[in-house]
Structure formats: C-alpha cells, structure tokens
PDB file of C-alpha atoms in Angstrom:
ATOM      1  CA  MET A  52     -39.220  26.954  -2.680  1.00 61.00           C
ATOM      2  CA  THR A  53     -35.449  26.444  -2.587  1.00 78.00           C
ATOM      3  CA  GLU A  54     -33.840  23.085  -2.165  1.00 80.00           C
ATOM      4  CA  THR A  55     -31.735  22.440   0.957  1.00 83.00           C
ATOM      5  CA  TRP A  56     -28.264  20.997   0.664  1.00 78.00           C
ATOM      6  CA  PHE A  57     -29.442  17.658   2.074  1.00 80.00           C
ATOM      7  CA  GLU A  58     -32.305  17.444  -0.422  1.00 82.00           C
ATOM      8  CA  TYR A  59     -29.939  18.350  -3.271  1.00 82.00           C
ATOM      9  CA  ARG A  60     -27.462  15.681  -2.173  1.00 82.00           C
ATOM     10  CA  ALA A  61     -30.187  13.019  -1.920  1.00 84.00           C
ATOM     11  CA  ARG A  62     -31.559  13.950  -5.355  1.00 84.00           C
ATOM     12  CA  THR A  63     -28.149  13.876  -7.064  1.00 84.00           C
ATOM     13  CA  ARG A  64     -27.266  10.541  -5.452  1.00 83.00           C
ATOM     14  CA  ARG A  65     -30.521   9.038  -6.751  1.00 82.00           C
ATOM     15  CA  GLU A  66     -29.779  10.375 -10.239  1.00 82.00           C
ATOM     16  CA  LEU A  67     -26.226   9.013 -10.188  1.00 77.00           C
ATOM     17  CA  LYS A  68     -27.428   5.587  -9.033  1.00 74.00           C
ATOM     18  CA  SER A  69     -30.013   5.410 -11.813  1.00 73.00           C
ATOM     19  CA  LYS A  70     -27.393   6.417 -14.403  1.00 69.00           C
ATOM     20  CA  ALA A  71     -24.969   3.810 -13.037  1.00 64.00           C
ATOM     21  CA  ARG A  72     -27.613   1.073 -13.299  1.00 60.00           C
ATOM     22  CA  THR A  73     -28.440   2.109 -16.859  1.00 59.00           C
ATOM     23  CA  SER A  74     -24.764   2.121 -17.841  1.00 55.00           C
ATOM     24  CA  LEU A  75     -24.177  -1.270 -16.205  1.00 54.00           C
ATOM     25  CA  GLN A  76     -27.197  -2.786 -17.939  1.00 59.00           C
ATOM     26  CA  ALA A  77     -26.041  -1.384 -21.294  1.00 57.00           C
ATOM     27  CA  ASN A  78     -22.597  -2.932 -20.849  1.00 56.00           C
ATOM     28  CA  MET A  79     -24.073  -6.271 -19.813  1.00 57.00           C
ATOM     29  CA  ASP A  80     -26.400  -6.234 -22.823  1.00 53.00           C
ATOM     30  CA  LEU A  81     -23.511  -5.754 -25.234  1.00 54.00           C
ATOM     31  CA  GLN A  82     -21.775  -8.895 -23.966  1.00 55.00           C
ATOM     32  CA  GLU A  83     -18.474  -7.574 -25.257  1.00 59.00           C
ATOM     33  CA  LEU A  84     -15.125  -8.515 -23.847  1.00 59.00           C
ATOM     34  CA  HIS A  85     -13.295  -5.373 -22.834  1.00 63.00           C
ATOM     35  CA  SER A  86      -9.554  -5.391 -22.332  1.00 69.00           C
ATOM     36  CA  ARG A  87      -6.654  -3.011 -22.127  1.00 69.00           C
ATOM     37  CA  GLN A  88      -2.903  -3.217 -22.005  1.00 72.00           C
ATOM     38  CA  LYS A  89      -1.241  -3.193 -18.637  1.00 70.00           C
ATOM     39  CA  ARG A  90       0.103   0.264 -17.960  1.00 71.00           C
ATOM     40  CA  SER A  91       3.191   1.205 -16.018  1.00 71.00           C
ATOM     41  CA  ILE A  92       4.915   4.365 -14.951  1.00 76.00           C
ATOM     42  CA  ALA A  93       8.556   5.185 -15.590  1.00 76.00           C
ATOM     43  CA  PHE A  94      10.455   7.534 -13.288  1.00 81.00           C
ATOM     44  CA  PRO A  95      13.676   9.437 -14.041  1.00 84.00           C
ATOM     45  CA  THR A  96      16.815   7.306 -13.709  1.00 84.00           C
ATOM     46  CA  GLY A  97      17.960   7.015 -10.095  1.00 85.00           C
ATOM     47  CA  SER A  98      14.567   7.797  -8.535  1.00 87.00           C
ATOM     48  CA  THR A  99      13.842   6.239  -5.149  1.00 88.00           C
ATOM     49  CA  PHE A 100      10.944   6.108  -2.702  1.00 89.00           C
ATOM     50  CA  THR A 101      11.920   6.153   0.978  1.00 91.00           C
ATOM     51  CA  ILE A 102       9.795   5.597   4.075  1.00 89.00           C
ATOM     52  CA  THR A 103      11.520   6.217   7.400  1.00 89.00           C
ATOM     53  CA  PRO A 104       9.594   5.216  10.521  1.00 89.00           C
ATOM     54  CA  VAL A 105      11.127   6.856  13.614  1.00 90.00           C
ATOM     55  CA  LEU A 106      10.850   5.780  17.243  1.00 91.00           C
ATOM     56  CA  CYS A 107      11.671   8.712  19.550  1.00 90.00           C
ATOM     57  CA  ILE A 108      12.251   7.821  23.222  1.00 88.00           C
ATOM     58  CA  PRO A 109      12.930  10.494  25.872  1.00 86.00           C
ATOM     59  CA  VAL A 110      15.951   9.392  27.931  1.00 86.00           C
ATOM     60  CA  VAL A 111      17.187  12.455  29.848  1.00 81.00           C
ATOM     61  CA  SER A 112      15.228  15.357  31.283  1.00 81.00           C
ATOM     62  CA  VAL A 113      17.057  18.091  33.204  1.00 84.00           C
ATOM     63  CA  GLY A 114      15.088  21.280  33.751  1.00 84.00           C
ATOM     64  CA  ASP A 115      13.972  22.585  30.372  1.00 84.00           C
ATOM     65  CA  LEU A 116      16.375  20.296  28.485  1.00 85.00           C
ATOM     66  CA  THR A 117      15.264  16.885  27.307  1.00 85.00           C
ATOM     67  CA  GLY A 118      17.360  14.271  25.516  1.00 89.00           C
ATOM     68  CA  PHE A 119      15.889  11.761  23.106  1.00 88.00           C
ATOM     69  CA  LEU A 120      16.998   8.462  21.642  1.00 90.00           C
ATOM     70  CA  ASP A 121      15.898   8.348  18.003  1.00 91.00           C
ATOM     71  CA  ILE A 122      15.752   5.004  16.219  1.00 90.00           C
ATOM     72  CA  GLU A 123      15.197   5.239  12.481  1.00 91.00           C
ATOM     73  CA  LEU A 124      14.626   2.353  10.092  1.00 87.00           C
ATOM     74  CA  PRO A 125      14.571   3.686   6.521  1.00 88.00           C
ATOM     75  CA  PHE A 126      13.083   1.588   3.738  1.00 87.00           C
ATOM     76  CA  THR A 127      14.220   2.645   0.276  1.00 88.00           C
ATOM     77  CA  ILE A 128      12.726   1.297  -2.938  1.00 85.00           C
ATOM     78  CA  LYS A 129      14.334   1.976  -6.298  1.00 84.00           C
ATOM     79  CA  LEU A 130      11.674   3.151  -8.727  1.00 81.00           C
ATOM     80  CA  PRO A 131      11.643   1.750 -12.280  1.00 77.00           C
ATOM     81  CA  ASN A 132      12.793   3.938 -15.139  1.00 75.00           C
ATOM     82  CA  ALA A 133      11.943   3.488 -18.815  1.00 67.00           C
ATOM     83  CA  THR A 134      14.767   0.972 -19.350  1.00 67.00           C
ATOM     84  CA  GLN A 135      13.700  -1.227 -16.421  1.00 58.00           C
ATOM     85  CA  VAL A 136      10.009  -1.652 -17.231  1.00 55.00           C
ATOM     86  CA  THR A 137       9.371  -5.298 -18.028  1.00 58.00           C
ATOM     87  CA  TYR A 138       6.223  -6.767 -19.468  1.00 57.00           C
ATOM     88  CA  GLY A 139       4.698 -10.094 -18.497  1.00 54.00           C
ATOM     89  CA  ARG A 140       6.483 -10.167 -15.149  1.00 56.00           C
ATOM     90  CA  LYS A 141       4.384 -11.491 -12.316  1.00 58.00           C
ATOM     91  CA  ASP A 142       3.718  -9.604  -9.095  1.00 59.00           C
ATOM     92  CA  ASP A 143       4.770 -12.744  -7.225  1.00 62.00           C
ATOM     93  CA  ASP A 144       8.373 -12.147  -8.343  1.00 68.00           C
ATOM     94  CA  ASP A 145       8.333  -8.740  -6.654  1.00 73.00           C
ATOM     95  CA  ARG A 146       6.763 -10.182  -3.523  1.00 78.00           C
ATOM     96  CA  MET A 147       9.337 -12.977  -3.331  1.00 80.00           C
ATOM     97  CA  GLY A 148      12.104 -10.391  -3.648  1.00 79.00           C
ATOM     98  CA  ILE A 149      10.649  -8.426  -0.730  1.00 81.00           C
ATOM     99  CA  PHE A 150      10.241 -11.632   1.281  1.00 85.00           C
ATOM    100  CA  SER A 151      13.865 -12.658   0.719  1.00 85.00           C
ATOM    101  CA  VAL A 152      15.102  -9.220   1.854  1.00 83.00           C
ATOM    102  CA  LEU A 153      12.903  -9.425   4.977  1.00 84.00           C
ATOM    103  CA  ILE A 154      14.082 -12.960   5.781  1.00 88.00           C
ATOM    104  CA  ASP A 155      17.752 -11.978   5.382  1.00 88.00           C
ATOM    105  CA  SER A 156      17.269  -8.866   7.546  1.00 86.00           C
ATOM    106  CA  LEU A 157      15.574 -10.836  10.324  1.00 86.00           C
ATOM    107  CA  ASN A 158      18.245 -13.552  10.157  1.00 90.00           C
ATOM    108  CA  ARG A 159      20.921 -10.885  10.759  1.00 89.00           C
ATOM    109  CA  PHE A 160      19.223 -10.040  14.062  1.00 87.00           C
ATOM    110  CA  GLY A 161      19.400 -13.686  15.152  1.00 89.00           C
ATOM    111  CA  VAL A 162      15.714 -14.407  14.475  1.00 88.00           C
ATOM    112  CA  ASP A 163      14.439 -17.266  12.310  1.00 92.00           C
ATOM    113  CA  GLY A 164      13.407 -14.995   9.436  1.00 88.00           C
ATOM    114  CA  LYS A 165      11.419 -17.550   7.462  1.00 90.00           C
ATOM    115  CA  ALA A 166       9.353 -18.701  10.451  1.00 91.00           C
ATOM    116  CA  CYS A 167       8.725 -15.101  11.522  1.00 89.00           C
ATOM    117  CA  LEU A 168       7.621 -14.098   8.019  1.00 87.00           C
ATOM    118  CA  LEU A 169       5.324 -17.116   7.636  1.00 88.00           C
ATOM    119  CA  ARG A 170       3.725 -16.341  10.994  1.00 89.00           C
ATOM    120  CA  SER A 171       3.245 -12.686   9.990  1.00 86.00           C
ATOM    121  CA  VAL A 172       1.608 -13.717   6.711  1.00 86.00           C
ATOM    122  CA  CYS A 173      -0.803 -16.003   8.574  1.00 88.00           C
ATOM    123  CA  GLU A 174      -1.631 -13.366  11.204  1.00 87.00           C
ATOM    124  CA  VAL A 175      -2.308 -10.634   8.635  1.00 84.00           C
ATOM    125  CA  ALA A 176      -4.423 -13.032   6.560  1.00 84.00           C
ATOM    126  CA  GLU A 177      -6.451 -13.924   9.669  1.00 86.00           C
ATOM    127  CA  SER A 178      -6.966 -10.332  10.832  1.00 82.00           C
ATOM    128  CA  PRO A 179      -5.863  -7.605   8.381  1.00 81.00           C
ATOM    129  CA  LEU A 180      -4.464  -4.376   9.785  1.00 76.00           C
ATOM    130  CA  ARG A 181      -7.261  -1.810   9.944  1.00 77.00           C
ATOM    131  CA  ASP A 182      -6.953   1.922  10.594  1.00 76.00           C
ATOM    132  CA  ASP A 183      -3.149   1.781  10.655  1.00 76.00           C
ATOM    133  CA  GLY A 184      -2.522   4.341   7.941  1.00 80.00           C
ATOM    134  CA  LEU A 185      -0.162   4.003   5.009  1.00 81.00           C
ATOM    135  CA  LEU A 186       2.208   1.568   6.711  1.00 79.00           C
ATOM    136  CA  GLY A 187      -0.695  -0.737   7.628  1.00 81.00           C
ATOM    137  CA  GLU A 188      -1.961  -0.676   4.039  1.00 82.00           C
ATOM    138  CA  ILE A 189       1.524  -1.503   2.720  1.00 79.00           C
ATOM    139  CA  LEU A 190       1.851  -4.409   5.156  1.00 78.00           C
ATOM    140  CA  ASN A 191      -1.598  -5.711   4.154  1.00 79.00           C
ATOM    141  CA  ILE A 192      -0.619  -5.610   0.482  1.00 79.00           C
ATOM    142  CA  VAL A 193       2.808  -7.204   0.956  1.00 78.00           C
ATOM    143  CA  LEU A 194       1.765  -9.899   3.423  1.00 78.00           C
ATOM    144  CA  THR A 195      -1.473 -11.056   1.739  1.00 77.00           C
TER     145      THR A 195
END
C-alpha cells in the first residue's frame, strides 16, 4: 500500500516534533550557557535602501486619455559599510535618530511632530498593524 501525501506529511511532522523535543531536552540537560557574537552586515560604500510609496489619483479623463496626480514620498536609508559598523551601540540610538527625523519632518508641515509621534507609538502599541505588508511590519518595528 502506498502512502498518500497527507499521510506522509502527518508522519514527517510527527517525526520532526519528536526530534525537536529530544534536541530541546538534550540542551536543557546540559545546562550550558550558549552565546555568540553579534553579527552585522557591511555593504559597499555608498549603498542605500529606498522605499517609495506612491499615491496615484486620477484627475482628468477625456475619452481614452486619463491624467493622474502622482504623489511620491521616498524614504532612503544609508546602509552601513565596513568602516561604519560599530559594536556595542544600542538599537535605541537608531530609533531615536528615526524619531528625530520624523518629528522634524512633521514640524515642517505645521504639525506638532512630537505629539503626533507619541500618539502613533501609543496607537501601534495598543493595536499593532496586521496584514499591512512590508510597510506595516516596518512601522510596527519602529514604533514599538
């Protein structure tokens, strides 16, 4: 008798779970402290990461021709190269840098940047963004 795909999947999952339990018990029995150095990645000098959300609004429609108003807001992050990698630096320093840029940007639009950011942090902490893709994940990470 041949095994169906569903039976095979159930059998392999059971085997993996039993191996995982055995491995976990072995590690707990050893009572050893495991550690490793913090790793980082270095990019070529001048590397950047850019995300550009675009809002495209149709404004004119004449026959087959349609005009759009495109609003782009690019976010560019300079990536660290081998000379910029620092050790022992806290993630809070990076977060505070992002917060100060956000506050300054909001202040330029005539909005109280600090109050807006604090409210956003509280709202995301209360109800994290779910199913909002990459941008939602980034906002969850930055604002919590």
